[in-house]
PDB file of C-alpha atoms in Angstrom:
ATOM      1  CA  UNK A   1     111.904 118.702  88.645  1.00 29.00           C
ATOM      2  CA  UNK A   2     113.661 121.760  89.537  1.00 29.00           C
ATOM      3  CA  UNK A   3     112.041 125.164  91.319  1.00 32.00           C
ATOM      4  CA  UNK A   4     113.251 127.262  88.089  1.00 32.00           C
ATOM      5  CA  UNK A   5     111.536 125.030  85.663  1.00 31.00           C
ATOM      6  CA  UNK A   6     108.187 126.293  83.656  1.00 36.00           C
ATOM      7  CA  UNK A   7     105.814 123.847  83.564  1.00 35.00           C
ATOM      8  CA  UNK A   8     102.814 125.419  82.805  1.00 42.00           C
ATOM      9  CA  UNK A   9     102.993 125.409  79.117  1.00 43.00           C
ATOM     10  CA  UNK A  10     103.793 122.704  76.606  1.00 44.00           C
ATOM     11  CA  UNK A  11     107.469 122.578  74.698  1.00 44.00           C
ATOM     12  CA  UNK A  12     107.379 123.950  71.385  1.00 43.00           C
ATOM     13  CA  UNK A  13     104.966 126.688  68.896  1.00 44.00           C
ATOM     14  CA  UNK A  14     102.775 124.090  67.586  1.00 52.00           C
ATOM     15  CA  UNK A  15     102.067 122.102  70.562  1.00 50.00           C
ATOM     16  CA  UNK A  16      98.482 122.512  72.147  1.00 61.00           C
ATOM     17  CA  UNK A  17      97.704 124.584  74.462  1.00 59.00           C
ATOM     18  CA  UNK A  18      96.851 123.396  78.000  1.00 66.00           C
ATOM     19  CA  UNK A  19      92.889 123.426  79.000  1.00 79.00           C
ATOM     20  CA  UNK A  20      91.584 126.707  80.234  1.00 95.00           C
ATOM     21  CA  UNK A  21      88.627 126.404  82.847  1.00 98.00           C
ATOM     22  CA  UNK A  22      85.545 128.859  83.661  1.00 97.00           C
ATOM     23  CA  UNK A  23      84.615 130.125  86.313  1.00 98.00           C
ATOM     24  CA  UNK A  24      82.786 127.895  88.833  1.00 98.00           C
ATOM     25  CA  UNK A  25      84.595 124.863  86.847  1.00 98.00           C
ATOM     26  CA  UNK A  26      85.926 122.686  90.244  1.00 98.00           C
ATOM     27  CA  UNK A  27      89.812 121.131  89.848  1.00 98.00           C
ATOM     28  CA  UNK A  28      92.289 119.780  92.326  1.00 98.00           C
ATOM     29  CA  UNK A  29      95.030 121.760  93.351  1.00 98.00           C
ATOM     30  CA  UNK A  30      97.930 118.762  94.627  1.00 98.00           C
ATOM     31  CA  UNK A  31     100.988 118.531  96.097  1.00 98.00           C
ATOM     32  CA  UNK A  32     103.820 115.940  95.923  1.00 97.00           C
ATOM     33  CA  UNK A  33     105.567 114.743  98.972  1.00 94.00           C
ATOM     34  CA  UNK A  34     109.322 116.084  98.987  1.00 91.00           C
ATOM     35  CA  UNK A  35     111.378 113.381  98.148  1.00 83.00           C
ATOM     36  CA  UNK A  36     108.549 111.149  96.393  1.00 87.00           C
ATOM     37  CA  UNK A  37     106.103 111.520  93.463  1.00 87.00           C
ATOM     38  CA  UNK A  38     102.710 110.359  95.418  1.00 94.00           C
ATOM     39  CA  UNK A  39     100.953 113.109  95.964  1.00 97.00           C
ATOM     40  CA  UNK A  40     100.565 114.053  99.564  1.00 96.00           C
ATOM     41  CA  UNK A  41      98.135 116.979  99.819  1.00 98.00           C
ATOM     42  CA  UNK A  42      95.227 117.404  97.560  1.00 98.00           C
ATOM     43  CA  UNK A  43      92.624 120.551  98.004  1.00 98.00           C
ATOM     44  CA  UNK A  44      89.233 120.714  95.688  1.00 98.00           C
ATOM     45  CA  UNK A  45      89.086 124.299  94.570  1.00 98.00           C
ATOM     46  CA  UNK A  46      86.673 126.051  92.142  1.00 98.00           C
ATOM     47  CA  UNK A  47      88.420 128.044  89.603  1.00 98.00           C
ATOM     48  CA  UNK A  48      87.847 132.080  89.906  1.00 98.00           C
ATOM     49  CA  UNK A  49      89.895 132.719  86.974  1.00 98.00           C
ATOM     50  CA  UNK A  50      91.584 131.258  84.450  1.00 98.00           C
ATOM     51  CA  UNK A  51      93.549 133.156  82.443  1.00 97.00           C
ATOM     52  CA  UNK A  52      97.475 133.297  80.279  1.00 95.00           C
ATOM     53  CA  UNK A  53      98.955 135.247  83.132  1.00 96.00           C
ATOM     54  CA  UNK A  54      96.928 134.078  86.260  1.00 98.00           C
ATOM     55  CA  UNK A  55      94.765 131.039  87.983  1.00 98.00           C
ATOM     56  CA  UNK A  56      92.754 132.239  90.866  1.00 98.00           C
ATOM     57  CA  UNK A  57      91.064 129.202  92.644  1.00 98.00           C
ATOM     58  CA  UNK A  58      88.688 129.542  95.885  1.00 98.00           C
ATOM     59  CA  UNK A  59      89.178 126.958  98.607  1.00 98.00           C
ATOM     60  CA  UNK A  60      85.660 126.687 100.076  1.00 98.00           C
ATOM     61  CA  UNK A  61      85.108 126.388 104.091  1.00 97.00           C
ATOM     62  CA  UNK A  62      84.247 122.513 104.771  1.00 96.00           C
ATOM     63  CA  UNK A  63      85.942 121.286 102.109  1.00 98.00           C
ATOM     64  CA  UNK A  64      87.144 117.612 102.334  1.00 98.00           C
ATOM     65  CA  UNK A  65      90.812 118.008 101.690  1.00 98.00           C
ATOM     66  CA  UNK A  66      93.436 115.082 101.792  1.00 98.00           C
ATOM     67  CA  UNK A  67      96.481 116.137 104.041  1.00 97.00           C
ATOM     68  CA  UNK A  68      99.758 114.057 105.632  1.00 96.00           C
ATOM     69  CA  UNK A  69      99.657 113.035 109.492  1.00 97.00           C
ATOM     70  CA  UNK A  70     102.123 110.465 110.674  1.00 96.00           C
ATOM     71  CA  UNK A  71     101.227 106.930 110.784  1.00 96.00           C
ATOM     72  CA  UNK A  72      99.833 107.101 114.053  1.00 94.00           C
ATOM     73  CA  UNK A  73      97.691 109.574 112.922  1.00 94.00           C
ATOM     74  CA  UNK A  74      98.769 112.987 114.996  1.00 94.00           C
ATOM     75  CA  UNK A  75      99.259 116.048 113.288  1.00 95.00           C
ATOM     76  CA  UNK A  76     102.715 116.591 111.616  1.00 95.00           C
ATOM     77  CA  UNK A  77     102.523 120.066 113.476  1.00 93.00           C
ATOM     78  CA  UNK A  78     102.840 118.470 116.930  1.00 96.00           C
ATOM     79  CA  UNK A  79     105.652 116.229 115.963  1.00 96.00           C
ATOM     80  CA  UNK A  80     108.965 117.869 117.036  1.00 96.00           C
ATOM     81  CA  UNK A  81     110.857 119.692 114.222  1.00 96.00           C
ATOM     82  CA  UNK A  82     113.990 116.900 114.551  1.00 96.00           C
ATOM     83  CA  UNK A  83     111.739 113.936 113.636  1.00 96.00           C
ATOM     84  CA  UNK A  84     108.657 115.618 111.793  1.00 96.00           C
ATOM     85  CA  UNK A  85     110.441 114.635 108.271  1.00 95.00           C
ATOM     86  CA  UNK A  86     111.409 111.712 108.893  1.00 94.00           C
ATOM     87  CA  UNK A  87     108.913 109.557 110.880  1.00 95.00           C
ATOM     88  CA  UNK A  88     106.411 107.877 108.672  1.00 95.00           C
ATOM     89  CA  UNK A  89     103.381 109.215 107.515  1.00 94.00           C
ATOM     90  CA  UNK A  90     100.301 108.105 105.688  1.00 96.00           C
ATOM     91  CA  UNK A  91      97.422 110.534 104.519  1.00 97.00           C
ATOM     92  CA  UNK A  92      93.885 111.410 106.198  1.00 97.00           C
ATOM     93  CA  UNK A  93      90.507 113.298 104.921  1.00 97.00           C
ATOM     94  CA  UNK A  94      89.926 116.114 106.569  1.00 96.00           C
ATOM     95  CA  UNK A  95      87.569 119.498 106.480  1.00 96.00           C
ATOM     96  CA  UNK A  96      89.160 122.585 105.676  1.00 95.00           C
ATOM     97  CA  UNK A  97      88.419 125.015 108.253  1.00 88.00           C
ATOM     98  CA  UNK A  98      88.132 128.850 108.529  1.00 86.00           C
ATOM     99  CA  UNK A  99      86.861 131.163 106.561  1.00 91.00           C
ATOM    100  CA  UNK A 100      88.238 130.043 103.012  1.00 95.00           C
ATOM    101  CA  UNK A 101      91.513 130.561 100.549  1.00 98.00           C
ATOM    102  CA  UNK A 102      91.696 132.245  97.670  1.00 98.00           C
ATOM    103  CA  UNK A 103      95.252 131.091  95.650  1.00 98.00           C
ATOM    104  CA  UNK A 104      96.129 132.894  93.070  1.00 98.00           C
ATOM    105  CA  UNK A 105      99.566 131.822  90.582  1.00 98.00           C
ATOM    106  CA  UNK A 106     101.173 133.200  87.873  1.00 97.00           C
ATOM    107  CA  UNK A 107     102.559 130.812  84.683  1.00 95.00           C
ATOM    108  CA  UNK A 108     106.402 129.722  85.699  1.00 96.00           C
ATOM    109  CA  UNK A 109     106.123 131.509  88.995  1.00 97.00           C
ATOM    110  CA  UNK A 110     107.738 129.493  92.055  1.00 98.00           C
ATOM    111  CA  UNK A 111     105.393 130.674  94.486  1.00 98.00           C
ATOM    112  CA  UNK A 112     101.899 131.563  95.006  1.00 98.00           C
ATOM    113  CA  UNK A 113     100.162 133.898  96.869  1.00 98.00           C
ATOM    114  CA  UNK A 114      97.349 133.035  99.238  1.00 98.00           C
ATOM    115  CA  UNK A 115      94.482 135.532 100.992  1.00 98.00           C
ATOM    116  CA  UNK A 116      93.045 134.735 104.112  1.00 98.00           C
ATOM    117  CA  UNK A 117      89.894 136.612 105.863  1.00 97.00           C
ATOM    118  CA  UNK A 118      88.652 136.242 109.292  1.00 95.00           C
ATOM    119  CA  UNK A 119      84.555 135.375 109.766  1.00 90.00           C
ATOM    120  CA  UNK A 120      82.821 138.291 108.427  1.00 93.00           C
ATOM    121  CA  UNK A 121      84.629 138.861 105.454  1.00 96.00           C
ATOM    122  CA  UNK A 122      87.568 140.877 107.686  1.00 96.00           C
ATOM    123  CA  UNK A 123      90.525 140.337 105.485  1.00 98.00           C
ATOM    124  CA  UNK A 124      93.742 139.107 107.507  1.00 97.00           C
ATOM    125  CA  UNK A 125      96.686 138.584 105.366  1.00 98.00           C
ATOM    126  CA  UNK A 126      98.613 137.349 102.382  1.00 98.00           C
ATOM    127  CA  UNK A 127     100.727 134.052 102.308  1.00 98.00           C
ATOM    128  CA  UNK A 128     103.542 133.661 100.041  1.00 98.00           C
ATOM    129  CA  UNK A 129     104.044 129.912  99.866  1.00 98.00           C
ATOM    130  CA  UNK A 130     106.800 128.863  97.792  1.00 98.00           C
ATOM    131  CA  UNK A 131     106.963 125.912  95.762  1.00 98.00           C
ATOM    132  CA  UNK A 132     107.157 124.580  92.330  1.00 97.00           C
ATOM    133  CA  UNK A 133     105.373 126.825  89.626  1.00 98.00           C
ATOM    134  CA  UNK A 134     102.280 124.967  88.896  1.00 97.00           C
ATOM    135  CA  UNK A 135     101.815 121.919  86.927  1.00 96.00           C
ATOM    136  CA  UNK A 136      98.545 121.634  84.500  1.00 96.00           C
ATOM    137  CA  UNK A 137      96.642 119.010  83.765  1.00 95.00           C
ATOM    138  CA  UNK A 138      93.155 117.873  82.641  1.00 94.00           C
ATOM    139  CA  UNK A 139      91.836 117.744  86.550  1.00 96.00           C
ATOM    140  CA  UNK A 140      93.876 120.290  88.094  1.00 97.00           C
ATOM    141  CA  UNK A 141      97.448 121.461  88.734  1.00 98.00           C
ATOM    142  CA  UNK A 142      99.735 119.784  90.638  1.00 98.00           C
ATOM    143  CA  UNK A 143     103.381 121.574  92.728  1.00 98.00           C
ATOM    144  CA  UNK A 144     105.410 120.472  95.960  1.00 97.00           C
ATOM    145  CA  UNK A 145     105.873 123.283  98.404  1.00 98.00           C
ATOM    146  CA  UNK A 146     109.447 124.003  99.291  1.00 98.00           C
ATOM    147  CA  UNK A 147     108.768 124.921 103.333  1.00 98.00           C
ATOM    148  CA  UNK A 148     109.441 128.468 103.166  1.00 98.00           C
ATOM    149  CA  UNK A 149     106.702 130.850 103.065  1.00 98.00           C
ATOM    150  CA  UNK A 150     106.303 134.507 103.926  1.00 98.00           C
ATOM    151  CA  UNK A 151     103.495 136.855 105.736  1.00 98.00           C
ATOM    152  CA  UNK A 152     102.433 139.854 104.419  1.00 98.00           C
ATOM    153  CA  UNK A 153     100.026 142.041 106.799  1.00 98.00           C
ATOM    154  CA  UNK A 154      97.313 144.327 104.784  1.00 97.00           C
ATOM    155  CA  UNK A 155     100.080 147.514 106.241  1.00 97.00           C
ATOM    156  CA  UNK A 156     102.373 145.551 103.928  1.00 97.00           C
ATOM    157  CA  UNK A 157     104.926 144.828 106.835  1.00 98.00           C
ATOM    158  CA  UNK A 158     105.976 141.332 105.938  1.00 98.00           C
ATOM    159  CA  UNK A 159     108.250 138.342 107.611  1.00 98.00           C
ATOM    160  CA  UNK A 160     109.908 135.031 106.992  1.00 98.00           C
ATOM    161  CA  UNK A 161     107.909 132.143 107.964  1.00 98.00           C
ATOM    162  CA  UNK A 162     109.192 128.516 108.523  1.00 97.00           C
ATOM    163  CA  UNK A 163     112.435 129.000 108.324  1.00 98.00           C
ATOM    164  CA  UNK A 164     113.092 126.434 111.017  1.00 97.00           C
ATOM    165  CA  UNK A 165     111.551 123.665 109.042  1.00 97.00           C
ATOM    166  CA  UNK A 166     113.392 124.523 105.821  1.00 98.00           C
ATOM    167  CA  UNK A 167     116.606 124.449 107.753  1.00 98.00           C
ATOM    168  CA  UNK A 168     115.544 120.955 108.738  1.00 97.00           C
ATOM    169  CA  UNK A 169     114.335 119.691 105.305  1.00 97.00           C
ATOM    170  CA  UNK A 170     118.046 120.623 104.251  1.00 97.00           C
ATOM    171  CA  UNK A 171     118.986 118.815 106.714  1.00 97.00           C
ATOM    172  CA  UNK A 172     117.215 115.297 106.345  1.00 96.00           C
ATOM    173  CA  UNK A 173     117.754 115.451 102.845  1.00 95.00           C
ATOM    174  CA  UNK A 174     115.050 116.434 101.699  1.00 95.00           C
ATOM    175  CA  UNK A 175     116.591 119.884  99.752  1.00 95.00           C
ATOM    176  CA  UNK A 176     119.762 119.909  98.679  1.00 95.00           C
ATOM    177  CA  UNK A 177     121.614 123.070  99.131  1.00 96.00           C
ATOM    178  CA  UNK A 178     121.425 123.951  94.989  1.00 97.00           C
ATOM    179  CA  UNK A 179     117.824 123.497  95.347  1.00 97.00           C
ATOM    180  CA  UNK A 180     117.681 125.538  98.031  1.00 98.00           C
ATOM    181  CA  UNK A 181     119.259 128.356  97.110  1.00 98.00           C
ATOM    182  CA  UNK A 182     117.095 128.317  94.518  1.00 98.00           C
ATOM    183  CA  UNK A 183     113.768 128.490  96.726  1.00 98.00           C
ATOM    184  CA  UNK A 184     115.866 131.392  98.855  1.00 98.00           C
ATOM    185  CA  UNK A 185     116.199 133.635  95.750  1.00 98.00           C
ATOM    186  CA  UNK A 186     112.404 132.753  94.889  1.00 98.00           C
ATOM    187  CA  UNK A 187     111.792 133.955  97.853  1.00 98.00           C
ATOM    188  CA  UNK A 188     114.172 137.009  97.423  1.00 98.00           C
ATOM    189  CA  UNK A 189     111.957 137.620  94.281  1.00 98.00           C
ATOM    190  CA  UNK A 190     108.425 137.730  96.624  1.00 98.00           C
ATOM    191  CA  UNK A 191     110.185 139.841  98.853  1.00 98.00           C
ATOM    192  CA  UNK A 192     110.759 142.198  96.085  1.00 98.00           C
ATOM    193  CA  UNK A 193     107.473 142.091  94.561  1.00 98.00           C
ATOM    194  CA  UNK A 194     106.237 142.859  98.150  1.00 98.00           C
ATOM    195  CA  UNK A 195     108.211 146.020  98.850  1.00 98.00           C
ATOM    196  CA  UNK A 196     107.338 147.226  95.193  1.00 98.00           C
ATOM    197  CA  UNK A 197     103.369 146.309  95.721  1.00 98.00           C
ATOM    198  CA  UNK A 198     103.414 144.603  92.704  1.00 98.00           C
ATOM    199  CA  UNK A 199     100.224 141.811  91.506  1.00 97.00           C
ATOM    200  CA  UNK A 200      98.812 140.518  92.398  1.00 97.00           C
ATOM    201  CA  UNK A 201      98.959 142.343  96.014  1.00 98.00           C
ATOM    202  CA  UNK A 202      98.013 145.671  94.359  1.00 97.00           C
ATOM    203  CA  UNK A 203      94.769 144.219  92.417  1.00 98.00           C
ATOM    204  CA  UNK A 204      92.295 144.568  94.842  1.00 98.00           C
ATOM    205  CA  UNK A 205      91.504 140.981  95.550  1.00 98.00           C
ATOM    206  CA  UNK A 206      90.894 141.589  99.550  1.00 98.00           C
ATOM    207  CA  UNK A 207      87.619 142.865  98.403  1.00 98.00           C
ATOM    208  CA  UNK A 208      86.905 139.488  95.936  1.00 98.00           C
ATOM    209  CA  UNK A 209      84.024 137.793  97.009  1.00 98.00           C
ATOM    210  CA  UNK A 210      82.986 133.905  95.940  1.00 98.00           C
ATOM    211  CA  UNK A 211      79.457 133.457  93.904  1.00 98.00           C
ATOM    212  CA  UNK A 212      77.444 132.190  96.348  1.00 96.00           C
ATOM    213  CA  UNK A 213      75.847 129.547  93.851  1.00 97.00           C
ATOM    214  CA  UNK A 214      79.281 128.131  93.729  1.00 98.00           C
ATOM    215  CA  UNK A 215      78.912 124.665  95.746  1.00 98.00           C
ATOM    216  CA  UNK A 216      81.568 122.921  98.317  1.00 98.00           C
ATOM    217  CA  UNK A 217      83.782 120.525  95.438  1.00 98.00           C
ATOM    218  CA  UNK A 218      83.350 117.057  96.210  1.00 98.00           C
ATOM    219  CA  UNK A 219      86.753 114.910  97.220  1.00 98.00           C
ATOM    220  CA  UNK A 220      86.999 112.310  94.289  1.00 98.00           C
ATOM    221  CA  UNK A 221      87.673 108.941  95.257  1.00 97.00           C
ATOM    222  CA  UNK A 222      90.497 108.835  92.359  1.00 97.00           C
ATOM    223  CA  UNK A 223      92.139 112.385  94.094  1.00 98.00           C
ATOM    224  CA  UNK A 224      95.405 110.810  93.659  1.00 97.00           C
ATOM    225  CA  UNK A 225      95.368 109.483  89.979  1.00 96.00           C
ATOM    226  CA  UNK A 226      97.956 110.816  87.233  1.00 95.00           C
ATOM    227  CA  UNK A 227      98.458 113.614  86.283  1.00 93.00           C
ATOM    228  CA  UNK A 228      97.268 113.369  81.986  1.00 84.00           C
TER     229      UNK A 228
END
C-alpha cells in the first residue's frame, strides 16, 4: 500500500459507503508493523466526530492499549537507534498515560494531527504524525506510521521530529527511498498547512473537551482480527 493511496472510500459511484459512527461510539484506531501486515499497535478510542471530511477520536487516560517492545520485553525507546528495527519484538498491554489524545484525520490525508494537554486541561502542543491515510472498517481504522512526525507549539513555531529513526528505517529496509520521498513531501504538505494555519490547527480544538459520561473503551480480546 503506498502513502499516496486513498483508502478511505470505496472504488466506484455505486459502491456503499463506509460506516459512519456517533459520537461516544468506541473503535480501534491500529497500526501495521512496517514491513508486515500484523498489526502492531492498537489504541481504543471513542469517536468525537465522524464526519465526510474529518474523524476526531479521543484517546482516554488509562486506556489499555497494545504497543511493540522487543522480545525481552524493554521498551523499543531504550534500544539503540542501530538495532531498534531490527531486533525482534513481540507486543505487550499497556495503560496509556497522561492526560489524553485527541486525533483528528482528514479522508486520503497521509498524516494526522494529534493534541496533547498537560493535567489541568493546559494545552501543550500539536503532533503531526505521518503515516498512511486511514483505513475504514466495521471496528475501526487501521494506518502504519512512516517515523517522521513534526511539533507544532500553540506560538505555531514548529520542528522536525524523528528524523534519526526515519534515516534508519531507510536504512534497514524498512522504506525504500520512493516511499520515502513520498512521506518527505507529506510532510512538506503539513509544513505548509502549518505556516498557513490551516484545519484543523485553526478550528479551535485546544479548547474541545471529552463528555464526561464517555467511559475508558475496553481492549477486545480479538484487537488484532481483520480488518472487514
Amino acid at each position: 500500500m503506498t502513502a499516496d493511496l486513498d483508502t478511505t472510500q470505496p472504488d466506484g459511484p455505486n459502491a456503499p459507503q463506509p460506516p459512519r459512527w456517533a459520537a461516544g461510539d468506541q473503535v480501534l484506531w491500529r497500526y501495521r508493523g512496517n514491513g508486515t501486515d500484523e498489526v502492531h499497535i492498537c489504541r481504543p478510542v471513542t469517536v468525537v466526530r465522524d464526519a465526510p471530511d474529518l474523524l476526531a477520536v479521543w484517546l482516554a487516560p488509562g486506556t489499555r492499549c497494545i504497543k511493540p517492545v522487543l522480545a525481552d520485553g524493554t521498551p523499543v525507546h531504550q534500544e539503540p537507534l542501530a538495532t531498534r528495527y531490527t531486533r525482534p519484538r513481540t507486543r505487550a498491554v499497556e495503560q496509556w498515560f497522561g492526560a489524553g489524545v485527541l486525533k483528528l484525520a482528514r479522508p486520503g490525508q497521509p498524516w494526522s494531527v494529534w493534541l496533547f494537554w498537560e493535567q489541568g486541561w493546559h494545552f501543550k502542543s500539536w503532533y503531526v504524525n505521518l503515516e498512511e491515510p486511514l483505513r475504514r472498517w466495521s471496528g475501526g481504522v487501521d494506518s502504519q506510521d512512516h517515523f517522521l512526525d513534526i511539533s507544532v507549539h500553540p506560538d505555531r513555531t514548529w520542528y522536525w521530529r524523528d528524523e534519526d529513526e526515519f534515516a534508519q528505517a531507510q536504512a534497514d529496509g524498512l522504506m525504500p527511498a520512493e516511499q520515502a520521498a513520498r512521506v518527505r513531501q507529506a510532510g512538506e504538505d503539513a509544513v505548509r498547512a502549518i505556516r498557513a494555519w490551516a484545519p484543523p490547527f485553526r478550528d479551535g480544538w485546544p479548547d474541545w473537551r471529552p463528555d464526561p459520561a464517555w467511559p475508558v473503551p475496553a481492549l477486545p480480546d480479538d484487537w488484532d482480527r481483520p480488518a472487514v
